[in-house]
Coordinates of C-alpha atoms in Angstrom, one line a residue:
X561 CA 34.9 84.4 23.6
X562 CA 34.9 85.9 27.1
X563 CA 31.8 86.5 29.2
X564 CA 31.6 90.2 28.4
X565 CA 31.8 89.6 24.6
X566 CA 29.1 86.8 24.9
X567 CA 26.8 89.2 26.8
X568 CA 27.3 92.0 24.4
X569 CA 26.5 89.9 21.4
X570 CA 23.5 88.3 23.0
X571 CA 22.1 91.7 23.9
X572 CA 22.7 93.0 20.4
X573 CA 20.8 90.0 18.9
X574 CA 17.9 90.2 21.3
X575 CA 17.6 94.0 20.7
X576 CA 17.5 93.5 17.0
X577 CA 14.9 90.7 17.3
X578 CA 12.6 92.7 19.6
X579 CA 12.5 95.5 17.1
X580 CA 11.7 93.2 14.1
X581 CA 8.0 93.5 13.5
X582 CA 8.1 90.8 10.7
X583 CA 9.7 88.4 13.1
X584 CA 7.2 89.0 15.8
X585 CA 4.3 88.5 13.4
X586 CA 5.8 85.3 12.0
X587 CA 6.5 83.8 15.4
X588 CA 3.0 84.8 16.7
X589 CA 1.3 82.9 13.8
X590 CA 3.5 79.8 14.1
X591 CA 3.2 79.6 17.9
X592 CA -0.6 79.6 17.9
X593 CA -0.8 76.7 15.5
X594 CA 1.8 74.6 17.3
X595 CA 0.4 75.2 20.8
X596 CA -3.2 74.7 19.9
X597 CA -2.5 71.7 17.7
X598 CA -0.6 70.0 20.5
X599 CA -3.3 70.7 23.1
X600 CA -6.0 69.2 20.8
X601 CA -4.0 66.1 19.9
X602 CA -3.0 65.3 23.4
X603 CA -6.6 65.7 24.7
X604 CA -7.6 63.1 22.1
X605 CA -5.1 60.5 23.5
X606 CA -6.1 59.4 27.1
X607 CA -2.9 57.4 27.5
X608 CA -0.5 60.3 26.6
X609 CA 0.9 60.6 30.1
X610 CA 1.5 56.9 30.3
X611 CA 3.3 57.0 26.9
X612 CA 5.5 59.8 28.3
X613 CA 6.4 57.6 31.3
X614 CA 7.2 54.6 29.0
X615 CA 9.3 56.7 26.6
X616 CA 11.2 58.1 29.6
X617 CA 12.0 54.6 30.9
X618 CA 13.1 53.3 27.5
X619 CA 15.4 56.3 27.0
X620 CA 16.9 55.9 30.5
X621 CA 17.4 52.2 30.0
X622 CA 19.1 52.8 26.7
X623 CA 21.4 55.5 28.0
X624 CA 22.4 53.3 30.9
X625 CA 23.5 50.6 28.3
X626 CA 24.4 52.9 25.4
X627 CA 27.6 51.1 24.5
X628 CA 25.8 47.8 24.1
X629 CA 23.0 49.2 21.9
X630 CA 25.5 51.2 19.7
X631 CA 27.5 48.1 19.1
X632 CA 24.3 46.1 18.4
X633 CA 23.2 48.8 15.9
X634 CA 26.6 48.7 14.2
X635 CA 26.6 45.0 13.9
X636 CA 23.2 44.9 12.3
X637 CA 24.0 47.7 9.9
X638 CA 27.0 45.9 8.7
X639 CA 25.1 42.6 8.5
X640 CA 22.8 44.4 5.9
X641 CA 25.7 45.7 3.9
X642 CA 26.0 49.2 5.4
X643 CA 28.9 50.9 7.2
X644 CA 28.9 52.7 10.6
X645 CA 31.4 55.5 11.4
X646 CA 31.9 57.1 14.8
X647 CA 32.8 60.8 14.9
X648 CA 34.1 62.3 18.1
X649 CA 34.0 66.0 16.9
X650 CA 32.4 68.1 14.1
X651 CA 35.7 68.0 12.3
X652 CA 35.7 64.2 12.4
X653 CA 32.2 64.1 10.8
X654 CA 33.2 66.6 8.1
X655 CA 36.2 64.5 7.3
X656 CA 34.3 61.3 7.1
X657 CA 31.6 62.8 4.8
X658 CA 34.3 64.4 2.5
X659 CA 36.2 61.1 2.3
X660 CA 33.0 59.3 1.2
X661 CA 32.3 61.9 -1.4
X662 CA 35.8 61.8 -2.8
X663 CA 35.9 58.0 -2.9
X664 CA 32.7 58.0 -4.9
X665 CA 33.6 61.0 -7.1
X666 CA 30.6 62.9 -5.9
X667 CA 30.2 66.5 -7.0
X668 CA 26.6 67.2 -6.1
X669 CA 24.9 66.5 -2.7
X670 CA 21.2 66.6 -1.9
X671 CA 20.5 67.1 1.8
X672 CA 17.5 66.3 3.9
X673 CA 16.9 68.0 7.2
X674 CA 19.6 67.2 9.7
X675 CA 20.3 69.1 12.9
X676 CA 23.5 67.2 13.3
X677 CA 24.7 68.5 9.9
X678 CA 23.8 72.0 11.2
X679 CA 25.6 71.4 14.5
X680 CA 28.8 70.4 12.6
X681 CA 28.8 73.0 9.9
X682 CA 28.7 70.3 7.2
X683 CA 27.3 72.5 4.4
X684 CA 30.2 74.9 4.6
X685 CA 32.7 72.1 4.6
X686 CA 31.2 70.6 1.5
X687 CA 31.1 73.9 -0.3
X688 CA 34.7 74.7 0.7
X689 CA 35.7 71.3 -0.9
X690 CA 34.0 72.3 -4.1
X691 CA 31.0 70.1 -3.7
X692 CA 27.6 71.5 -4.6
X693 CA 25.2 71.0 -1.7
X694 CA 21.5 71.9 -1.8
X695 CA 18.9 71.5 1.0
X696 CA 15.7 69.8 -0.1
X697 CA 13.5 70.4 3.0
X698 CA 11.6 73.6 2.1
X699 CA 12.4 75.4 5.3
X700 CA 16.0 74.5 5.1
X701 CA 16.1 75.5 1.4
X702 CA 14.7 78.9 2.3
X703 CA 17.3 79.6 5.0
X704 CA 20.1 78.3 2.7
X705 CA 19.1 80.9 0.1
X706 CA 19.0 83.5 2.9
X707 CA 22.4 82.3 4.3
X708 CA 21.0 82.0 7.8
X709 CA 21.0 79.2 10.4
X710 CA 17.7 77.6 11.4
X711 CA 15.6 79.5 13.9
X712 CA 13.6 76.4 15.0
X713 CA 14.5 72.8 15.1
X714 CA 11.4 71.5 13.3
X715 CA 10.5 74.7 11.3
X716 CA 13.8 76.2 10.3
X717 CA 12.3 79.2 8.4
X718 CA 9.5 79.9 10.9
X719 CA 10.9 83.5 11.2
X720 CA 10.2 84.3 7.6
X721 CA 7.0 85.9 6.4
X722 CA 5.5 84.9 3.1
X723 CA 6.4 88.2 1.5
X724 CA 10.1 87.7 2.5
X725 CA 10.1 84.2 0.9
X726 CA 8.5 85.6 -2.2
X727 CA 11.3 88.1 -2.5
X728 CA 14.0 85.6 -1.7
X729 CA 12.7 83.2 -4.5
X730 CA 12.5 86.1 -7.0
X731 CA 16.1 87.0 -6.3
X732 CA 17.5 83.5 -6.7
X733 CA 15.3 81.7 -9.2
X734 CA 15.8 83.9 -12.2
X735 CA 18.7 81.6 -13.2
X736 CA 16.2 78.8 -13.6
X737 CA 14.1 80.9 -16.0
X738 CA 11.5 81.7 -13.3
X739 CA 10.6 85.4 -13.5
X740 CA 7.1 85.6 -12.1
X741 CA 6.7 86.2 -8.4
X742 CA 5.2 83.4 -6.3
X743 CA 3.1 85.1 -3.7
X744 CA 0.6 82.6 -2.4
X745 CA 1.5 79.4 -0.5
X746 CA 0.6 77.0 -3.3
X747 CA 2.7 79.0 -5.8
X748 CA 5.7 79.1 -3.5
X749 CA 5.6 75.3 -2.9
X750 CA 5.2 74.7 -6.6
X751 CA 8.2 76.9 -7.5
X752 CA 10.4 75.2 -4.9
X753 CA 9.4 71.8 -6.2
X754 CA 10.3 72.8 -9.7
X755 CA 13.8 73.9 -8.7
X756 CA 14.5 71.0 -6.3
X757 CA 13.3 68.2 -8.6
X758 CA 16.5 68.3 -10.6
X759 CA 18.5 68.2 -7.4
X760 CA 17.0 64.8 -6.5
X761 CA 17.7 63.5 -10.0
X762 CA 21.2 64.8 -10.4
X763 CA 22.7 64.3 -6.9
X764 CA 25.5 61.8 -6.4
X765 CA 25.1 61.6 -2.6
X766 CA 22.1 62.0 -0.4
X767 CA 22.5 63.1 3.2
X768 CA 19.7 62.9 5.8
X769 CA 19.3 62.9 9.5
X770 CA 17.6 60.3 11.6
X771 CA 14.9 60.6 14.2
X772 CA 15.6 57.2 15.6
X773 CA 18.1 54.4 15.2
X774 CA 16.7 50.9 15.9
X775 CA 19.4 48.6 17.4
X776 CA 17.7 45.3 16.8
X777 CA 17.6 45.8 13.0
X778 CA 20.3 48.4 12.3
X779 CA 17.6 50.6 10.8
X780 CA 17.2 54.4 10.8
X781 CA 13.8 56.0 11.0
X782 CA 13.1 59.3 9.2
X783 CA 10.0 61.3 10.0
X784 CA 9.0 64.1 7.7
X785 CA 6.0 66.0 6.3
X786 CA 7.3 66.7 2.8
X787 CA 8.7 63.4 1.5
X788 CA 12.0 65.0 0.5
X789 CA 13.7 62.7 2.9
X790 CA 12.6 59.7 0.9
X791 CA 13.8 61.1 -2.4
X792 CA 17.1 62.1 -0.9
X793 CA 17.6 58.6 0.6
X794 CA 16.6 56.6 -2.5
X795 CA 17.6 58.4 -5.7
X796 CA 21.4 59.1 -5.2
X797 CA 23.8 56.2 -5.4
X798 CA 25.1 56.9 -1.9
X799 CA 23.1 57.5 1.2
X800 CA 24.7 59.1 4.3
X801 CA 22.9 59.2 7.6
X802 CA 24.1 61.7 10.3
X803 CA 22.8 61.3 13.8
X804 CA 23.8 61.8 17.5
X805 CA 24.8 58.7 19.5
X806 CA 21.8 59.2 21.7
X807 CA 19.3 58.5 18.9
X808 CA 19.5 54.7 19.3
X809 CA 16.6 52.8 20.8
X810 CA 16.4 49.0 21.4
X811 CA 13.5 47.7 19.4
X812 CA 10.6 48.5 17.0
X813 CA 8.2 48.1 19.8
X814 CA 9.9 51.0 21.5
X815 CA 9.7 53.0 18.3
X816 CA 5.9 52.8 18.4
X817 CA 5.9 54.6 21.7
X818 CA 8.1 57.5 20.5
X819 CA 6.2 57.9 17.2
X820 CA 2.9 58.5 19.1
X821 CA 4.6 61.2 21.1
X822 CA 6.7 62.9 18.4
X823 CA 4.0 64.2 16.0
X824 CA 1.7 65.4 18.7
X825 CA 4.4 67.3 20.5
X826 CA 6.1 68.7 17.5
X827 CA 3.4 69.8 15.0
X828 CA 0.1 68.9 16.6
X829 CA -0.4 65.9 14.3
X830 CA -1.3 62.3 15.3
X831 CA 1.5 61.2 13.1
X832 CA 3.7 63.0 10.6
X833 CA 2.9 62.4 6.9
X834 CA 5.9 60.3 6.1
X835 CA 7.5 57.8 8.5
X836 CA 10.1 55.7 6.7
X837 CA 12.4 52.9 7.8
X838 CA 15.8 52.4 6.0
X839 CA 17.9 49.3 6.5
X840 CA 21.1 49.2 4.4
X841 CA 21.8 49.7 0.7
X842 CA 19.5 48.4 -2.1
X843 CA 19.3 44.6 -2.4
X844 CA 19.2 42.8 -5.7
X845 CA 15.5 42.5 -5.6
X846 CA 14.9 46.2 -4.7
X847 CA 13.6 48.5 -7.5
X848 CA 15.3 51.5 -5.9
X849 CA 17.8 52.5 -3.3
X850 CA 21.4 53.5 -2.9
X851 CA 24.4 51.4 -3.7
X852 CA 26.2 52.5 -0.6
X853 CA 24.8 53.1 2.9
X854 CA 26.7 54.9 5.6
X855 CA 25.7 56.0 9.1
X856 CA 27.8 58.5 11.0
X857 CA 27.3 58.7 14.7
X858 CA 28.4 61.9 16.4
X859 CA 29.5 62.4 19.9
X860 CA 30.5 66.1 20.2
X861 CA 30.1 66.2 24.0
X862 CA 27.3 63.7 24.4
X863 CA 29.4 61.1 26.1
X864 CA 30.4 63.7 28.6
X865 CA 26.8 64.6 29.3
X866 CA 26.1 60.9 29.7
X867 CA 28.4 60.7 32.7
X868 CA 27.3 63.9 34.6
X869 CA 24.3 65.7 36.0
X870 CA 23.1 66.7 32.5
X871 CA 22.5 63.2 31.2
X872 CA 18.7 63.8 31.1
X873 CA 19.2 66.2 28.2
X874 CA 20.1 63.2 26.1
X875 CA 16.5 62.1 26.3
X876 CA 15.5 64.9 23.9
X877 CA 13.8 63.8 20.7
X878 CA 14.1 67.2 19.1
X879 CA 10.3 67.8 18.9
X880 CA 10.5 71.6 19.5
X881 CA 7.6 71.6 22.0
X882 CA 9.7 73.5 24.6
X883 CA 10.4 76.2 22.0
X884 CA 6.8 76.5 21.0
X885 CA 5.7 77.1 24.6
X886 CA 8.6 79.3 25.7
X887 CA 7.7 83.0 26.3
X888 CA 11.3 84.0 25.8
X889 CA 11.7 82.2 22.5
X890 CA 8.3 83.6 21.3
X891 CA 9.7 87.1 21.9
X892 CA 13.2 86.9 20.4
X893 CA 13.1 83.9 18.0
X894 CA 15.9 81.4 17.4
X895 CA 18.7 83.5 15.9
X896 CA 19.1 85.4 19.2
X897 CA 20.4 82.3 20.8
X898 CA 23.5 82.4 18.6
X899 CA 23.7 78.8 17.5
X900 CA 21.6 76.1 15.8
X901 CA 19.8 75.0 18.9
X902 CA 17.4 77.6 20.5
X903 CA 14.7 77.9 23.1
X904 CA 15.0 76.0 26.4
X905 CA 16.7 73.0 25.0
X906 CA 19.2 75.2 23.2
X907 CA 19.8 77.2 26.4
X908 CA 21.0 73.9 27.9
X909 CA 22.8 72.3 25.0
X910 CA 24.7 75.3 23.7
X911 CA 26.7 76.0 26.9
X912 CA 27.4 72.3 27.3
X913 CA 28.8 72.0 23.8
X914 CA 30.2 75.5 23.2
X915 CA 31.2 76.3 26.8
X916 CA 29.5 78.1 29.7
X917 CA 31.6 81.2 29.1
X918 CA 30.8 81.6 25.4
X919 CA 27.1 81.1 25.9
X920 CA 26.9 82.9 29.3
X921 CA 23.5 84.6 28.8
X922 CA 21.5 81.6 27.6
X923 CA 20.9 79.9 31.0
X924 CA 20.1 83.3 32.5
X925 CA 17.7 84.3 29.7
X926 CA 14.9 82.2 31.2
X927 CA 12.1 83.0 33.6
X928 CA 12.1 79.4 35.0
X929 CA 8.3 79.3 34.6
X930 CA 8.5 75.5 34.0
X931 CA 6.2 75.5 30.9
X932 CA 9.0 73.7 28.9
X933 CA 9.2 70.8 31.4
X934 CA 5.4 70.6 31.5
X935 CA 5.1 70.0 27.7
X936 CA 8.3 68.1 27.1
X937 CA 7.3 64.5 26.0
X938 CA 10.4 63.2 27.6
X939 CA 9.9 65.0 30.9
X940 CA 13.3 66.6 30.8
X941 CA 13.7 68.9 33.8
X942 CA 14.9 71.9 31.7
X943 CA 14.5 74.5 34.5
X944 CA 16.6 72.4 36.8
X945 CA 19.3 71.9 34.2
X946 CA 19.4 75.6 33.6
X947 CA 19.8 76.3 37.3
X948 CA 22.7 73.8 37.3
X949 CA 24.4 75.7 34.5
X950 CA 24.0 78.9 36.5
X951 CA 25.7 77.2 39.4
X952 CA 28.5 76.1 37.1
X953 CA 29.0 79.7 36.1
X954 CA 29.2 80.8 39.7
X955 CA 31.7 78.0 40.5
X956 CA 33.8 79.0 37.5
X957 CA 33.8 82.6 38.7
X958 CA 32.2 83.8 35.5
X959 CA 29.4 85.9 37.2
X960 CA 30.0 89.6 36.6
X961 CA 30.9 91.5 39.7
X962 CA 27.8 93.7 39.7
X963 CA 25.5 90.7 39.4
X964 CA 27.4 88.8 42.1
X965 CA 27.2 91.8 44.5
X966 CA 23.5 92.2 43.8
X967 CA 22.7 88.5 44.3
X968 CA 24.8 88.4 47.5
X969 CA 23.0 91.3 48.9
X970 CA 19.6 89.8 48.0
X971 CA 20.6 86.5 49.6
X972 CA 21.7 88.1 52.8
X973 CA 18.4 90.0 53.0
X974 CA 16.2 87.0 52.1
X975 CA 17.8 84.9 54.9
X976 CA 16.7 87.4 57.5
X977 CA 12.9 87.6 57.4
X978 CA 12.4 90.5 59.8
X979 CA 15.1 92.6 58.0
X980 CA 13.5 91.6 54.7
X981 CA 10.0 92.7 55.8
X982 CA 11.4 95.9 57.2
X983 CA 13.2 96.7 53.9
X984 CA 10.1 95.9 51.9
X985 CA 8.0 98.2 54.1
X986 CA 10.4 101.0 53.2
X987 CA 10.6 100.1 49.5
X988 CA 6.8 100.2 48.9
X989 CA 6.3 103.9 49.7
X990 CA 9.6 104.7 48.0
X991 CA 8.4 103.2 44.7
X992 CA 5.1 104.9 45.1
X993 CA 6.9 108.2 45.4
X994 CA 9.0 107.5 42.2
X995 CA 5.8 107.0 40.2
X996 CA 3.7 109.6 41.8
X997 CA 3.4 111.9 38.8
X998 CA 2.7 109.4 36.0
X999 CA 1.1 106.4 37.7
X1000 CA 4.1 104.2 36.7
X1001 CA 7.8 104.2 37.2
X1002 CA 9.8 105.5 34.3
X1003 CA 13.2 104.6 35.7
X1004 CA 14.4 102.4 38.5
X1005 CA 18.1 102.3 39.6
X1006 CA 19.7 98.9 38.8
X1007 CA 16.6 97.9 36.8
X1008 CA 16.9 100.1 33.7
X1009 CA 16.7 97.1 31.4
X1010 CA 13.2 96.6 32.6
X1011 CA 11.9 100.1 32.6
X1012 CA 13.3 100.9 29.2
X1013 CA 11.0 98.4 27.6
X1014 CA 7.9 98.4 29.7
X1015 CA 6.0 100.4 32.3
X1016 CA 6.6 99.3 35.9
X1017 CA 3.3 99.8 37.9
X1018 CA 3.3 101.7 41.1
X1019 CA 2.8 99.5 44.1
X1020 CA -0.8 99.6 45.5
X1021 CA -1.2 99.8 49.3
X1022 CA 1.2 98.0 51.6
X1023 CA 3.5 95.0 51.3
X1024 CA 2.2 91.5 50.5
X1025 CA 3.1 90.2 54.0
X1026 CA 1.2 93.0 55.7
X1027 CA -1.9 92.6 53.5
X1028 CA -1.8 88.8 54.2
X1029 CA -1.8 89.4 58.0
X1030 CA -4.6 91.9 57.7
X1031 CA -6.7 89.5 55.6
X1032 CA -6.0 86.7 58.0
X1033 CA -7.0 88.8 61.0
X1034 CA -10.2 89.9 59.2
X1035 CA -11.1 86.3 58.3
X1036 CA -10.3 84.6 61.6
X1037 CA -10.2 87.3 64.2
X1038 CA -8.3 87.0 67.3
X1039 CA -7.7 83.2 67.5
X1040 CA -8.1 81.5 70.9
X1041 CA -7.6 78.0 72.3
X1042 CA -10.1 75.9 74.1
X1043 CA -9.4 77.5 77.5
X1044 CA -9.3 81.0 76.2
X1045 CA -5.5 80.8 75.6
X1046 CA -4.4 83.4 73.2
X1047 CA -2.6 81.8 70.2
X1048 CA -0.2 83.1 67.6
X1049 CA 0.3 81.9 64.1
X1050 CA 3.7 81.2 62.5
X1051 CA 4.6 81.6 58.8
X1052 CA 2.9 78.3 57.6
X1053 CA -0.3 78.9 59.5
X1054 CA 0.3 76.3 62.3
X1055 CA -1.3 77.3 65.6
X1056 CA 1.2 77.7 68.4
X1057 CA 0.2 78.3 72.0
X1058 CA 1.8 81.5 73.4
X1059 CA 4.3 80.3 76.1
X1060 CA 3.5 83.3 78.2
X1061 CA -0.1 82.2 78.7
X1062 CA 0.3 78.4 78.6
X1063 CA -1.4 76.9 81.6
X1064 CA 0.5 74.7 84.1
X1065 CA -0.1 70.9 84.0
X1066 CA 1.9 69.9 87.0
X1067 CA 0.9 67.5 89.8
X1068 CA -1.2 70.1 91.7
X1069 CA -3.5 70.5 88.7
X1070 CA -4.1 66.7 88.7
X1071 CA -5.4 66.8 92.4
X1072 CA -2.1 66.2 94.1
X1073 CA 0.1 63.1 94.6

């Protein structure tokens, strides 16, 4: 996909999202709960900032020695009877999963929530191979019925209203003998549980993601609020874990640090309801568990990030805090981003995985307000990474000619303060003239995208720089030195003696030689 096509599709998606009242209502309700919940839980934990620092150090140490910890994890998984597979690409992961399913004669798959499976298009690959695949996380199940990708990494169906879910269930659950509409929250959950219960019991293979992989024990850690992950992992005879190579951490002591950050950052909880550790297939003394245990570790561009200026993105623990606090995501939702990852983290990941040309708009669809970096538990400098992606686009000569000319003109003006101030002194009355009749500007050349969707206020008074000088003069008057020397003030308010009035300090002033 070229840049022009990428821009056109992004604009179409955002336009559709901005006109969707149901989407805006759903996002508004969800955002309030996530943001306020995080604020309250963080305030209750005085050492939260220290935990962020500790988690950052652990992640950086692990990434610096990732080969060692991956091999340690593999060795300990195999020691407990499991198998580790390494997948370089989405196609490799699909092939490995299909081979396991064919070898075990599997026809039905139960899936827990896994962003890696979304990233690799695993569901479609299973269905194309004639294998029935059903999501068991409620949000993932809803979007599977709607044939949509997730719009949020921790709340996949956050864009759906209750009425939309009621209608969706009514359309699809008639084949199970359910004809009454489930309209309240409890009824919706009860109906989903009724349908999904048979999936857990009849599945040949269970596929889950992993929040963390513990190298010292070869364990995977699954954090959920529904418990479907436990049923998916334990009831089928084969358990497959899909995870990115960056998910590994050294020890269980390190795990305790991340768990205290994850729930607070993601959903505003001290801890998620279920935190389960899995280590290999069932042993002879276990009352439940799979006969086979496989872990598939996906690269898909991660090793490239590990060796370049974007390695900090690999610290991400997929909590979704950056999405919850992003004003852009809150306005357009996740589907406008065009892939499974959305919000600020998606605006970085998608161009790195899919290419800066095929996701051209994402790094540019950001105000760089810095809120995402402020709330990220791993202190990932998302605004800085987005700027680096913009720089890559410039270096690759992907910037459209009109934008390049505009930015070049702006840069030339901004580097010449006097010319800049003169231009602004002309622009202020010009803008005031454009909005003289209505009190706001209806149309502004080269800024039609702004004025089509909102009112641009008419400038009040003079330029900022002129008002600043007027205020400074009013506050301090005509500044003078100790000897009555007139002083001038430069741009950062440091006093400088006017060289025209500077007194002489030669030998004669000291009384002669």
